Each structure stands twice: as structure tokens, then as C-alpha cells.
Amino acid sequence: MAKNPKHRDLFPGALEVMILQSLRLHPMHGYALVKHIKQVSDDLLQVEEGSLYPALQRMLKEGWLEAETGVSTKGRPTRIYRLTDAGIRHLEKEVISFEKMFAGITRVLAVAKA
């Protein structure tokens, strides 16, 4: 499927942070994560399955997530992802890093507008 030109690529690590933050609310399967991120971002962010599932696999390998077999709300078998304590610690560290990066970008943009 062609990439939607209305959506730009995310910063490196942004997808992982959004997944961890979403799973902090409650465990979810992949499709629910896609819907949640799209809804919470007011349709500004679109996560493609081709990016989501490799990210989930990397995060399982890092120990930031756990997965168990479950059933979706439509009764289909699925993998339910859950945040681990290591995932919470990683999320908190990444949020601080992102906040510093956004503060720097905001300052540069403000000077450029002046």
C-alpha cells in the first residue's frame, strides 16, 4: 500500500514511546494499539502494521513487553501485549529525553519566527 503523503515519518523511537505509553493504560492487541494511537492523536498519527509488528517484536526481545494469547472483542485469537517493569523504566527515561528534544526544537523555531 502506498504511503499517505499527509502523514510524515516519526522521530526515531517515537513509535516505541507511543506503544509503551498506550500499554501503560491497559494491555492491548496490535490492532487496538493502531486504533488507540490514531484516536488519541486526533488522526494526526497513522501507524502502519508494517512498522507496528516489527516494533512490538523488538520490544518483546528487549523485555519491555510481554505477550499472551487472547481473544479480540470480535472473538478472534490474538496476541495481547502488556507493559513490563523494564518497559515502564524505559518509557520514563525516553519521555524525559523526548521532552528535552522538543524543548530544543521549540526554542529554535521560536528564534526563527522572531
PDB file of C-alpha atoms in Angstrom:
ATOM      1  CA  MET A   1       0.000   0.000   0.000  1.00  0.00           C
ATOM      2  CA  ALA A   2       1.300   3.466  -0.879  1.00  0.00           C
ATOM      3  CA  LYS A   3       2.279   5.748   1.951  1.00  0.00           C
ATOM      4  CA  ASN A   4      -0.205   8.505   2.719  1.00  0.00           C
ATOM      5  CA  PRO A   5       1.523  11.815   1.872  1.00  0.00           C
ATOM      6  CA  LYS A   6      -0.454  13.567   4.651  1.00  0.00           C
ATOM      7  CA  HIS A   7       1.487  11.613   7.296  1.00  0.00           C
ATOM      8  CA  ARG A   8       5.218  12.163   7.797  1.00  0.00           C
ATOM      9  CA  ASP A   9       7.663   9.719   9.322  1.00  0.00           C
ATOM     10  CA  LEU A  10       8.040   9.761  13.098  1.00  0.00           C
ATOM     11  CA  PHE A  11      11.209  10.646  15.019  1.00  0.00           C
ATOM     12  CA  PRO A  12      13.325   7.574  15.783  1.00  0.00           C
ATOM     13  CA  GLY A  13      11.962   5.960  18.944  1.00  0.00           C
ATOM     14  CA  ALA A  14       8.621   7.793  18.774  1.00  0.00           C
ATOM     15  CA  LEU A  15       6.643   4.692  17.815  1.00  0.00           C
ATOM     16  CA  GLU A  16       8.098   2.737  20.722  1.00  0.00           C
ATOM     17  CA  VAL A  17       7.260   5.541  23.174  1.00  0.00           C
ATOM     18  CA  MET A  18       3.668   5.723  21.906  1.00  0.00           C
ATOM     19  CA  ILE A  19       3.279   1.945  22.180  1.00  0.00           C
ATOM     20  CA  LEU A  20       4.687   1.891  25.727  1.00  0.00           C
ATOM     21  CA  GLN A  21       2.542   4.849  26.804  1.00  0.00           C
ATOM     22  CA  SER A  22      -0.586   3.263  25.282  1.00  0.00           C
ATOM     23  CA  LEU A  23       0.086  -0.048  27.008  1.00  0.00           C
ATOM     24  CA  ARG A  24       0.606   1.780  30.294  1.00  0.00           C
ATOM     25  CA  LEU A  25      -3.153   2.403  30.237  1.00  0.00           C
ATOM     26  CA  HIS A  26      -4.023  -1.280  29.774  1.00  0.00           C
ATOM     27  CA  PRO A  27      -2.943  -4.362  27.764  1.00  0.00           C
ATOM     28  CA  MET A  28      -3.948  -4.289  24.075  1.00  0.00           C
ATOM     29  CA  HIS A  29      -3.571  -6.286  20.873  1.00  0.00           C
ATOM     30  CA  GLY A  30      -1.859  -4.780  17.816  1.00  0.00           C
ATOM     31  CA  TYR A  31      -4.961  -3.534  16.029  1.00  0.00           C
ATOM     32  CA  ALA A  32      -6.227  -1.897  19.224  1.00  0.00           C
ATOM     33  CA  LEU A  33      -2.861  -0.114  19.549  1.00  0.00           C
ATOM     34  CA  VAL A  34      -3.167   1.249  15.989  1.00  0.00           C
ATOM     35  CA  LYS A  35      -6.721   2.472  16.669  1.00  0.00           C
ATOM     36  CA  HIS A  36      -5.782   3.946  20.057  1.00  0.00           C
ATOM     37  CA  ILE A  37      -2.823   5.952  18.716  1.00  0.00           C
ATOM     38  CA  LYS A  38      -4.871   7.221  15.769  1.00  0.00           C
ATOM     39  CA  GLN A  39      -7.798   8.213  18.001  1.00  0.00           C
ATOM     40  CA  VAL A  40      -5.735   9.858  20.756  1.00  0.00           C
ATOM     41  CA  SER A  41      -3.688  11.812  18.182  1.00  0.00           C
ATOM     42  CA  ASP A  42      -6.916  13.067  16.579  1.00  0.00           C
ATOM     43  CA  ASP A  43      -5.980  11.259  13.333  1.00  0.00           C
ATOM     44  CA  LEU A  44      -2.658  13.140  13.126  1.00  0.00           C
ATOM     45  CA  LEU A  45      -0.638   9.938  13.533  1.00  0.00           C
ATOM     46  CA  GLN A  46      -1.083   6.828  11.440  1.00  0.00           C
ATOM     47  CA  VAL A  47       0.783   3.677  12.490  1.00  0.00           C
ATOM     48  CA  GLU A  48       1.210   1.161   9.691  1.00  0.00           C
ATOM     49  CA  GLU A  49       1.106  -2.558  10.535  1.00  0.00           C
ATOM     50  CA  GLY A  50       4.425  -2.927   8.698  1.00  0.00           C
ATOM     51  CA  SER A  51       6.007  -0.694  11.349  1.00  0.00           C
ATOM     52  CA  LEU A  52       3.961  -1.792  14.367  1.00  0.00           C
ATOM     53  CA  TYR A  53       4.615  -5.526  14.443  1.00  0.00           C
ATOM     54  CA  PRO A  54       8.400  -5.319  13.957  1.00  0.00           C
ATOM     55  CA  ALA A  55       8.479  -2.708  16.747  1.00  0.00           C
ATOM     56  CA  LEU A  56       6.449  -4.991  19.027  1.00  0.00           C
ATOM     57  CA  GLN A  57       8.872  -7.863  18.321  1.00  0.00           C
ATOM     58  CA  ARG A  58      11.895  -5.635  19.138  1.00  0.00           C
ATOM     59  CA  MET A  59      10.227  -4.505  22.357  1.00  0.00           C
ATOM     60  CA  LEU A  60       9.424  -8.107  23.373  1.00  0.00           C
ATOM     61  CA  LYS A  61      13.076  -9.003  22.782  1.00  0.00           C
ATOM     62  CA  GLU A  62      14.212  -6.053  24.937  1.00  0.00           C
ATOM     63  CA  GLY A  63      11.915  -7.229  27.735  1.00  0.00           C
ATOM     64  CA  TRP A  64       9.821  -4.046  27.692  1.00  0.00           C
ATOM     65  CA  LEU A  65       6.663  -6.010  26.821  1.00  0.00           C
ATOM     66  CA  GLU A  66       5.122  -9.392  27.485  1.00  0.00           C
ATOM     67  CA  ALA A  67       2.588 -11.061  25.194  1.00  0.00           C
ATOM     68  CA  GLU A  68      -0.040 -13.685  25.828  1.00  0.00           C
ATOM     69  CA  THR A  69      -2.619 -15.340  23.653  1.00  0.00           C
ATOM     70  CA  GLY A  70      -6.030 -13.781  23.998  1.00  0.00           C
ATOM     71  CA  VAL A  71      -9.259 -13.077  22.157  1.00  0.00           C
ATOM     72  CA  SER A  72     -10.168  -9.775  20.489  1.00  0.00           C
ATOM     73  CA  THR A  73     -13.513  -8.082  21.119  1.00  0.00           C
ATOM     74  CA  LYS A  74     -14.652  -9.688  17.857  1.00  0.00           C
ATOM     75  CA  GLY A  75     -13.838 -13.142  19.206  1.00  0.00           C
ATOM     76  CA  ARG A  76     -10.684 -13.693  17.111  1.00  0.00           C
ATOM     77  CA  PRO A  77      -7.495 -15.190  18.564  1.00  0.00           C
ATOM     78  CA  THR A  78      -4.834 -12.527  19.033  1.00  0.00           C
ATOM     79  CA  ARG A  79      -1.706 -11.607  20.991  1.00  0.00           C
ATOM     80  CA  ILE A  80      -2.308  -9.244  23.881  1.00  0.00           C
ATOM     81  CA  TYR A  81       0.686  -7.055  24.774  1.00  0.00           C
ATOM     82  CA  ARG A  82       1.401  -5.884  28.307  1.00  0.00           C
ATOM     83  CA  LEU A  83       3.988  -3.422  29.650  1.00  0.00           C
ATOM     84  CA  THR A  84       6.692  -4.855  31.975  1.00  0.00           C
ATOM     85  CA  ASP A  85       8.500  -3.054  34.805  1.00  0.00           C
ATOM     86  CA  ALA A  86      11.528  -2.739  32.479  1.00  0.00           C
ATOM     87  CA  GLY A  87       9.186  -1.185  29.890  1.00  0.00           C
ATOM     88  CA  ILE A  88       7.938   1.379  32.414  1.00  0.00           C
ATOM     89  CA  ARG A  89      11.531   2.352  33.330  1.00  0.00           C
ATOM     90  CA  HIS A  90      12.460   2.646  29.630  1.00  0.00           C
ATOM     91  CA  LEU A  91       9.344   4.731  28.915  1.00  0.00           C
ATOM     92  CA  GLU A  92      10.104   7.167  31.740  1.00  0.00           C
ATOM     93  CA  LYS A  93      13.683   7.610  30.501  1.00  0.00           C
ATOM     94  CA  GLU A  94      12.534   8.134  26.891  1.00  0.00           C
ATOM     95  CA  VAL A  95       9.820  10.654  27.859  1.00  0.00           C
ATOM     96  CA  ILE A  96      12.461  12.819  29.601  1.00  0.00           C
ATOM     97  CA  SER A  97      14.686  12.579  26.525  1.00  0.00           C
ATOM     98  CA  PHE A  98      11.812  13.499  24.174  1.00  0.00           C
ATOM     99  CA  GLU A  99      10.797  16.460  26.345  1.00  0.00           C
ATOM    100  CA  LYS A 100      14.346  17.839  26.158  1.00  0.00           C
ATOM    101  CA  MET A 101      14.433  17.345  22.383  1.00  0.00           C
ATOM    102  CA  PHE A 102      11.038  19.056  21.898  1.00  0.00           C
ATOM    103  CA  ALA A 103      12.099  21.954  24.144  1.00  0.00           C
ATOM    104  CA  GLY A 104      15.190  22.453  21.983  1.00  0.00           C
ATOM    105  CA  ILE A 105      13.230  22.299  18.735  1.00  0.00           C
ATOM    106  CA  THR A 106      10.638  24.729  20.118  1.00  0.00           C
ATOM    107  CA  ARG A 107      13.379  27.210  21.034  1.00  0.00           C
ATOM    108  CA  VAL A 108      14.931  27.005  17.567  1.00  0.00           C
ATOM    109  CA  LEU A 109      11.540  27.505  15.896  1.00  0.00           C
ATOM    110  CA  ALA A 110      10.735  30.471  18.172  1.00  0.00           C
ATOM    111  CA  VAL A 111      14.014  32.202  17.248  1.00  0.00           C
ATOM    112  CA  ALA A 112      13.361  31.536  13.559  1.00  0.00           C
ATOM    113  CA  LYS A 113       9.932  33.262  13.855  1.00  0.00           C
ATOM    114  CA  ALA A 114      11.317  36.335  15.676  1.00  0.00           C
TER     115      ALA A 114
END
